[in-house]
mmCIF file of C-alpha atoms in Angstrom:
data_model
loop_
_atom_site.group_PDB
_atom_site.id
_atom_site.type_symbol
_atom_site.label_atom_id
_atom_site.label_comp_id
_atom_site.label_asym_id
_atom_site.label_seq_id
_atom_site.Cartn_x
_atom_site.Cartn_y
_atom_site.Cartn_z
ATOM 1 C CA MET A 1 39.194 -262.373 -95.959
ATOM 2 C CA ARG A 2 37.630 -263.780 -93.068
ATOM 3 C CA LYS A 3 39.395 -263.070 -89.862
ATOM 4 C CA ALA A 4 40.711 -265.372 -86.704
ATOM 5 C CA PRO A 5 39.663 -265.058 -83.470
ATOM 6 C CA VAL A 6 42.679 -264.464 -80.739
ATOM 7 C CA ILE A 7 43.933 -267.983 -79.701
ATOM 8 C CA ASP A 8 43.680 -268.038 -76.197
ATOM 9 C CA ALA A 9 47.127 -269.921 -75.317
ATOM 10 C CA ASP A 10 45.832 -270.361 -70.999
ATOM 11 C CA THR A 11 43.664 -272.320 -72.061
ATOM 12 C CA PHE A 12 46.741 -274.952 -73.103
ATOM 13 C CA VAL A 13 46.950 -276.536 -70.202
ATOM 14 C CA HIS A 14 48.588 -280.111 -68.983
ATOM 15 C CA ALA A 15 48.115 -281.665 -65.951
ATOM 16 C CA CYS A 16 51.865 -282.209 -64.325
ATOM 17 C CA HIS A 17 50.591 -285.133 -62.036
ATOM 18 C CA ARG A 18 50.838 -288.932 -62.774
ATOM 19 C CA GLY A 19 53.689 -288.754 -65.012
ATOM 20 C CA ALA A 20 52.312 -286.282 -67.737
ATOM 21 C CA THR A 21 54.206 -284.216 -69.144
ATOM 22 C CA ILE A 22 53.684 -280.318 -69.431
ATOM 23 C CA LEU A 23 53.633 -278.116 -72.518
ATOM 24 C CA ARG A 24 56.579 -277.503 -74.001
ATOM 25 C CA ARG A 25 58.328 -274.279 -74.774
ATOM 26 C CA ARG A 26 58.911 -275.702 -78.842
ATOM 27 C CA GLU A 27 55.228 -277.144 -79.390
ATOM 28 C CA PHE A 28 53.900 -274.013 -78.272
ATOM 29 C CA MET A 29 55.202 -272.862 -80.864
ATOM 30 C CA THR A 30 54.303 -274.655 -82.845
ATOM 31 C CA LEU A 31 50.697 -273.730 -82.137
ATOM 32 C CA LEU A 32 51.750 -270.669 -82.885
ATOM 33 C CA ALA A 33 53.117 -271.294 -86.316
ATOM 34 C CA GLY A 34 50.080 -273.423 -87.076
ATOM 35 C CA ALA A 35 48.071 -270.417 -86.335
ATOM 36 C CA THR A 36 49.700 -268.208 -88.466
ATOM 37 C CA ALA A 37 49.918 -270.170 -91.626
ATOM 38 C CA ALA A 38 45.992 -271.813 -91.377
ATOM 39 C CA TRP A 39 44.894 -267.777 -91.264
ATOM 40 C CA PRO A 40 46.397 -265.820 -93.555
ATOM 41 C CA LEU A 41 48.634 -268.308 -96.135
ATOM 42 C CA ALA A 42 45.138 -271.063 -96.345
ATOM 43 C CA ALA A 43 43.578 -268.571 -97.907
ATOM 44 C CA ARG A 44 45.967 -269.016 -100.894
ATOM 45 C CA ALA A 45 46.370 -272.462 -100.702
ATOM 46 C CA GLN A 46 45.190 -272.767 -104.205
ATOM 47 C CA GLN A 47 48.608 -271.178 -105.667
ATOM 48 C CA ARG A 48 51.223 -273.927 -104.294
ATOM 49 C CA SER A 49 53.409 -273.174 -107.300
ATOM 50 C CA ARG A 50 54.269 -269.911 -105.629
ATOM 51 C CA ILE A 51 56.157 -269.030 -102.485
ATOM 52 C CA SER A 52 54.579 -267.806 -99.556
ATOM 53 C CA LYS A 53 56.788 -264.997 -97.652
ATOM 54 C CA VAL A 54 55.874 -264.270 -93.723
ATOM 55 C CA GLY A 55 57.708 -261.307 -92.779
ATOM 56 C CA VAL A 56 58.652 -262.269 -88.917
ATOM 57 C CA LEU A 57 59.451 -259.028 -86.443
ATOM 58 C CA TRP A 58 61.423 -260.851 -82.815
ATOM 59 C CA HIS A 59 63.285 -258.556 -80.302
ATOM 60 C CA ALA A 60 66.112 -260.088 -79.571
ATOM 61 C CA ALA A 61 68.886 -258.899 -80.968
ATOM 62 C CA ASN A 62 69.244 -262.414 -83.507
ATOM 63 C CA ALA A 63 68.174 -265.435 -83.469
ATOM 64 C CA GLU A 64 70.267 -266.982 -80.957
ATOM 65 C CA GLU A 65 69.216 -265.233 -78.476
ATOM 66 C CA GLU A 66 65.798 -266.564 -79.606
ATOM 67 C CA GLY A 67 66.944 -269.709 -78.971
ATOM 68 C CA PRO A 68 63.773 -271.855 -78.965
ATOM 69 C CA LEU A 69 61.342 -269.736 -79.764
ATOM 70 C CA PHE A 70 63.184 -269.221 -83.206
ATOM 71 C CA LYS A 71 63.710 -273.667 -83.602
ATOM 72 C CA GLY A 72 60.067 -274.222 -83.032
ATOM 73 C CA LEU A 73 58.186 -271.621 -85.342
ATOM 74 C CA LEU A 74 60.578 -273.230 -88.060
ATOM 75 C CA GLU A 75 59.671 -276.692 -87.177
ATOM 76 C CA GLY A 76 56.044 -275.976 -86.617
ATOM 77 C CA PHE A 77 55.802 -273.902 -90.073
ATOM 78 C CA ARG A 78 57.482 -277.588 -90.863
ATOM 79 C CA THR A 79 54.756 -280.049 -89.417
ATOM 80 C CA LEU A 80 52.347 -278.217 -90.982
ATOM 81 C CA GLY A 81 53.925 -278.625 -94.677
ATOM 82 C CA TYR A 82 55.279 -275.833 -95.198
ATOM 83 C CA VAL A 83 59.682 -275.936 -96.298
ATOM 84 C CA GLU A 84 61.600 -272.760 -96.429
ATOM 85 C CA GLY A 85 63.094 -272.836 -100.057
ATOM 86 C CA ARG A 86 60.168 -274.876 -101.062
ATOM 87 C CA ASN A 87 56.924 -273.699 -100.465
ATOM 88 C CA ILE A 88 57.758 -270.483 -97.940
ATOM 89 C CA SER A 89 60.081 -267.497 -97.656
ATOM 90 C CA LEU A 90 61.509 -266.401 -93.680
ATOM 91 C CA GLU A 91 61.886 -263.112 -93.490
ATOM 92 C CA HIS A 92 62.756 -262.230 -90.097
ATOM 93 C CA ARG A 93 63.863 -258.932 -88.856
ATOM 94 C CA PHE A 94 65.706 -257.866 -84.812
ATOM 95 C CA PRO A 95 65.474 -255.767 -83.929
ATOM 96 C CA ASN A 96 67.444 -255.955 -79.749
ATOM 97 C CA GLU A 97 64.498 -254.702 -78.291
ATOM 98 C CA ILE A 98 65.280 -251.107 -79.407
ATOM 99 C CA PRO A 99 62.779 -248.505 -79.434
ATOM 100 C CA GLU A 100 63.240 -246.797 -82.859
ATOM 101 C CA ARG A 101 64.267 -250.056 -84.545
ATOM 102 C CA PHE A 102 61.210 -251.629 -83.970
ATOM 103 C CA LYS A 103 59.723 -249.319 -86.744
ATOM 104 C CA ARG A 104 62.173 -249.010 -89.302
ATOM 105 C CA MET A 105 62.566 -253.249 -89.280
ATOM 106 C CA ALA A 106 58.453 -253.175 -89.530
ATOM 107 C CA THR A 107 58.271 -251.054 -92.381
ATOM 108 C CA GLU A 108 60.412 -252.348 -94.045
ATOM 109 C CA LEU A 109 59.069 -256.366 -94.105
ATOM 110 C CA VAL A 110 55.693 -254.404 -95.048
ATOM 111 C CA ALA A 111 57.771 -253.123 -98.788
ATOM 112 C CA LEU A 112 58.760 -256.519 -99.403
ATOM 113 C CA ASN A 113 55.373 -257.217 -100.181
ATOM 114 C CA VAL A 114 55.201 -259.960 -97.170
ATOM 115 C CA ASP A 115 52.108 -262.508 -97.957
ATOM 116 C CA ALA A 116 51.586 -261.793 -93.866
ATOM 117 C CA LEU A 117 53.862 -261.060 -90.580
ATOM 118 C CA VAL A 118 54.506 -262.132 -87.196
ATOM 119 C CA GLY A 119 55.607 -260.622 -84.639
ATOM 120 C CA ALA A 120 56.453 -261.665 -81.725
ATOM 121 C CA ALA A 121 55.696 -259.949 -78.174
ATOM 122 C CA THR A 122 53.783 -257.033 -77.632
ATOM 123 C CA GLN A 123 56.349 -254.108 -79.121
ATOM 124 C CA ALA A 124 56.827 -256.057 -82.780
ATOM 125 C CA ALA A 125 52.722 -256.163 -83.063
ATOM 126 C CA LEU A 126 52.082 -252.536 -81.908
ATOM 127 C CA ALA A 127 54.780 -251.850 -84.733
ATOM 128 C CA LEU A 128 53.655 -253.812 -87.111
ATOM 129 C CA ARG A 129 49.775 -252.471 -87.256
ATOM 130 C CA ASP A 130 51.199 -249.602 -87.245
ATOM 131 C CA ALA A 131 52.562 -249.749 -90.690
ATOM 132 C CA THR A 132 50.149 -251.762 -92.249
ATOM 133 C CA ARG A 133 46.763 -251.837 -92.389
ATOM 134 C CA THR A 134 46.268 -254.296 -94.980
ATOM 135 C CA ILE A 135 48.639 -257.500 -94.531
ATOM 136 C CA PRO A 136 47.676 -260.306 -92.359
ATOM 137 C CA ILE A 137 48.991 -259.997 -89.151
ATOM 138 C CA VAL A 138 49.877 -262.744 -85.655
ATOM 139 C CA PHE A 139 51.089 -261.759 -83.057
ATOM 140 C CA MET A 140 52.634 -264.247 -80.050
ATOM 141 C CA PHE A 141 52.356 -263.386 -75.908
ATOM 142 C CA ILE A 142 50.200 -260.567 -76.473
ATOM 143 C CA PRO A 143 49.401 -260.488 -72.797
ATOM 144 C CA ASP A 144 46.530 -258.454 -73.374
ATOM 145 C CA PRO A 145 45.233 -257.862 -76.864
ATOM 146 C CA ILE A 146 42.438 -255.642 -75.927
ATOM 147 C CA LEU A 147 43.504 -253.568 -73.035
ATOM 148 C CA THR A 148 46.968 -252.299 -75.785
ATOM 149 C CA LYS A 149 44.495 -251.637 -78.050
ATOM 150 C CA LEU A 150 45.805 -254.036 -81.158
ATOM 151 C CA VAL A 151 42.075 -256.025 -81.584
ATOM 152 C CA ASP A 152 38.450 -255.369 -80.688
ATOM 153 C CA SER A 153 37.685 -258.307 -79.024
ATOM 154 C CA LEU A 154 39.091 -262.081 -78.725
ATOM 155 C CA SER A 155 36.359 -263.769 -80.524
ATOM 156 C CA ARG A 156 36.214 -260.939 -82.861
ATOM 157 C CA PRO A 157 39.505 -259.520 -83.996
ATOM 158 C CA GLY A 158 38.226 -256.712 -86.616
ATOM 159 C CA GLY A 159 41.099 -254.904 -88.916
ATOM 160 C CA ASN A 160 44.649 -257.663 -90.193
ATOM 161 C CA VAL A 161 45.192 -258.568 -86.606
ATOM 162 C CA THR A 162 45.291 -261.621 -84.669
ATOM 163 C CA GLY A 163 47.061 -264.297 -82.944
ATOM 164 C CA LEU A 164 48.354 -266.351 -78.801
ATOM 165 C CA SER A 165 47.058 -264.410 -76.350
ATOM 166 C CA ASN A 166 48.257 -265.441 -73.045
ATOM 167 C CA PHE A 167 46.385 -263.068 -70.377
ATOM 168 C CA SER A 168 43.248 -262.122 -70.613
ATOM 169 C CA SER A 169 41.794 -260.737 -66.930
ATOM 170 C CA ASP A 170 37.900 -261.575 -67.563
ATOM 171 C CA LEU A 171 38.287 -264.709 -68.460
ATOM 172 C CA ILE A 172 41.184 -266.327 -65.373
ATOM 173 C CA GLY A 173 38.119 -267.530 -63.887
ATOM 174 C CA LYS A 174 36.213 -269.273 -66.837
ATOM 175 C CA ARG A 175 40.044 -270.802 -67.535
ATOM 176 C CA LEU A 176 40.180 -272.493 -63.883
ATOM 177 C CA GLN A 177 36.533 -273.465 -63.859
ATOM 178 C CA LEU A 178 37.253 -275.027 -67.096
ATOM 179 C CA LEU A 179 40.892 -277.337 -65.663
ATOM 180 C CA LYS A 180 38.341 -278.507 -62.597
ATOM 181 C CA GLU A 181 36.352 -280.268 -64.679
ATOM 182 C CA ALA A 182 39.074 -281.525 -66.513
ATOM 183 C CA ILE A 183 40.312 -282.892 -63.762
ATOM 184 C CA PRO A 184 37.347 -283.177 -60.725
ATOM 185 C CA ARG A 185 40.111 -283.457 -58.133
ATOM 186 C CA LEU A 186 42.359 -280.980 -58.331
ATOM 187 C CA SER A 187 43.081 -278.741 -55.171
ATOM 188 C CA ARG A 188 46.225 -276.912 -56.565
ATOM 189 C CA VAL A 189 47.205 -274.875 -59.401
ATOM 190 C CA ALA A 190 50.352 -273.372 -60.413
ATOM 191 C CA LEU A 191 50.635 -270.097 -62.460
ATOM 192 C CA LEU A 192 53.799 -269.777 -64.879
ATOM 193 C CA VAL A 193 54.758 -265.544 -64.286
ATOM 194 C CA ASN A 194 57.122 -262.887 -65.153
ATOM 195 C CA PRO A 195 57.275 -260.822 -61.635
ATOM 196 C CA ASP A 196 58.628 -257.425 -63.644
ATOM 197 C CA SER A 197 55.630 -258.258 -65.608
ATOM 198 C CA GLN A 198 52.675 -255.743 -64.660
ATOM 199 C CA ILE A 199 50.090 -258.158 -66.213
ATOM 200 C CA SER A 200 51.156 -260.802 -64.393
ATOM 201 C CA ARG A 201 50.805 -259.359 -61.552
ATOM 202 C CA ARG A 202 46.883 -259.452 -61.768
ATOM 203 C CA TYR A 203 46.798 -262.339 -64.038
ATOM 204 C CA ILE A 204 48.132 -263.712 -59.619
ATOM 205 C CA GLU A 205 44.758 -260.862 -58.604
ATOM 206 C CA ALA A 206 42.358 -262.345 -60.914
ATOM 207 C CA ALA A 207 43.584 -266.658 -60.364
ATOM 208 C CA GLN A 208 43.067 -266.123 -57.042
ATOM 209 C CA ALA A 209 40.037 -263.739 -56.603
ATOM 210 C CA ALA A 210 38.344 -266.816 -58.298
ATOM 211 C CA ALA A 211 40.718 -269.940 -57.274
ATOM 212 C CA PRO A 212 38.136 -270.382 -53.429
ATOM 213 C CA ALA A 213 34.721 -270.862 -54.937
ATOM 214 C CA LEU A 214 36.433 -274.134 -56.861
ATOM 215 C CA GLY A 215 38.370 -275.023 -54.199
ATOM 216 C CA LEU A 216 41.237 -274.299 -55.960
ATOM 217 C CA THR A 217 44.845 -273.174 -54.022
ATOM 218 C CA ILE A 218 47.084 -270.726 -56.706
ATOM 219 C CA GLN A 219 50.888 -270.522 -56.388
ATOM 220 C CA ALA A 220 52.185 -268.488 -58.436
ATOM 221 C CA PHE A 221 56.066 -269.385 -59.774
ATOM 222 C CA GLU A 222 58.287 -266.611 -61.046
ATOM 223 C CA VAL A 223 60.033 -266.884 -64.783
ATOM 224 C CA ARG A 224 62.191 -264.170 -66.376
ATOM 225 C CA LEU A 225 64.909 -266.232 -68.812
ATOM 226 C CA LEU A 226 64.710 -268.853 -71.041
ATOM 227 C CA ASP A 227 66.782 -270.422 -68.413
ATOM 228 C CA GLU A 228 64.490 -270.673 -65.008
ATOM 229 C CA PHE A 229 62.185 -272.319 -67.507
ATOM 230 C CA GLU A 230 63.479 -276.002 -65.975
ATOM 231 C CA PRO A 231 63.912 -274.606 -62.084
ATOM 232 C CA ALA A 232 60.505 -273.416 -62.045
ATOM 233 C CA PHE A 233 58.666 -276.489 -63.381
ATOM 234 C CA ASP A 234 61.347 -278.352 -60.678
ATOM 235 C CA ALA A 235 59.774 -275.818 -58.147
ATOM 236 C CA MET A 236 56.149 -277.079 -59.087
ATOM 237 C CA ALA A 237 56.105 -280.657 -59.210
ATOM 238 C CA ARG A 238 58.731 -280.233 -55.514
ATOM 239 C CA ALA A 239 55.133 -277.885 -54.239
ATOM 240 C CA ALA A 240 53.531 -280.799 -55.305
ATOM 241 C CA MET A 241 51.369 -278.719 -58.114
ATOM 242 C CA GLN A 242 48.405 -280.645 -59.592
ATOM 243 C CA ALA A 243 48.283 -279.090 -63.459
ATOM 244 C CA VAL A 244 50.504 -275.623 -64.564
ATOM 245 C CA SER A 245 48.253 -272.219 -66.110
ATOM 246 C CA ILE A 246 50.649 -270.940 -69.048
#
């Protein structure tokens, strides 16, 4: 099976001036579902009468705690024509961020002989990778999949793992350059970061190092919890940010 490249989520940025909308989390999850369905399940497209089975290893305690991420994944599959109970079956596991549960639940999903696996964040993806080297795995929200050794490179992941990355330090400057080319008058760019993450600190440092040559001012906005997203976007508007990189 041809390996899909890792999708760099930070390239999906929307200008937030002149009434344009910032990329919503649910739209982002639709993209994730697209990546999941297009890679492992497309190879089985000829088996329309067969229900595909996908295992999803989350990190919270239940679907309610996953909030819009959980709902967005389901909506994304439906948008692509995958309807649960008709042509796809989803097996969910919620480890409640307890380390030993990640390993046990990953093993459980592999034992179900699923067609593909989805790992929410680094710990889940690593547990799935350790549980199987053959079932396709799609990860989401992995800050640096190369650093964590999930993939060999972004363009050629290798093995049975691919997915969505929201950070790669060697590409920060290029992303800002592309953003500047798309919006020539751009001067103020917001970064949406988790201040508790070491990756976020590296992200800010890399962006600030690349910004002067492009005539950009970088400002970081902190988000730790889901209910902090809206206040962060409000703060961006007050600070006259013209674009945001997530």
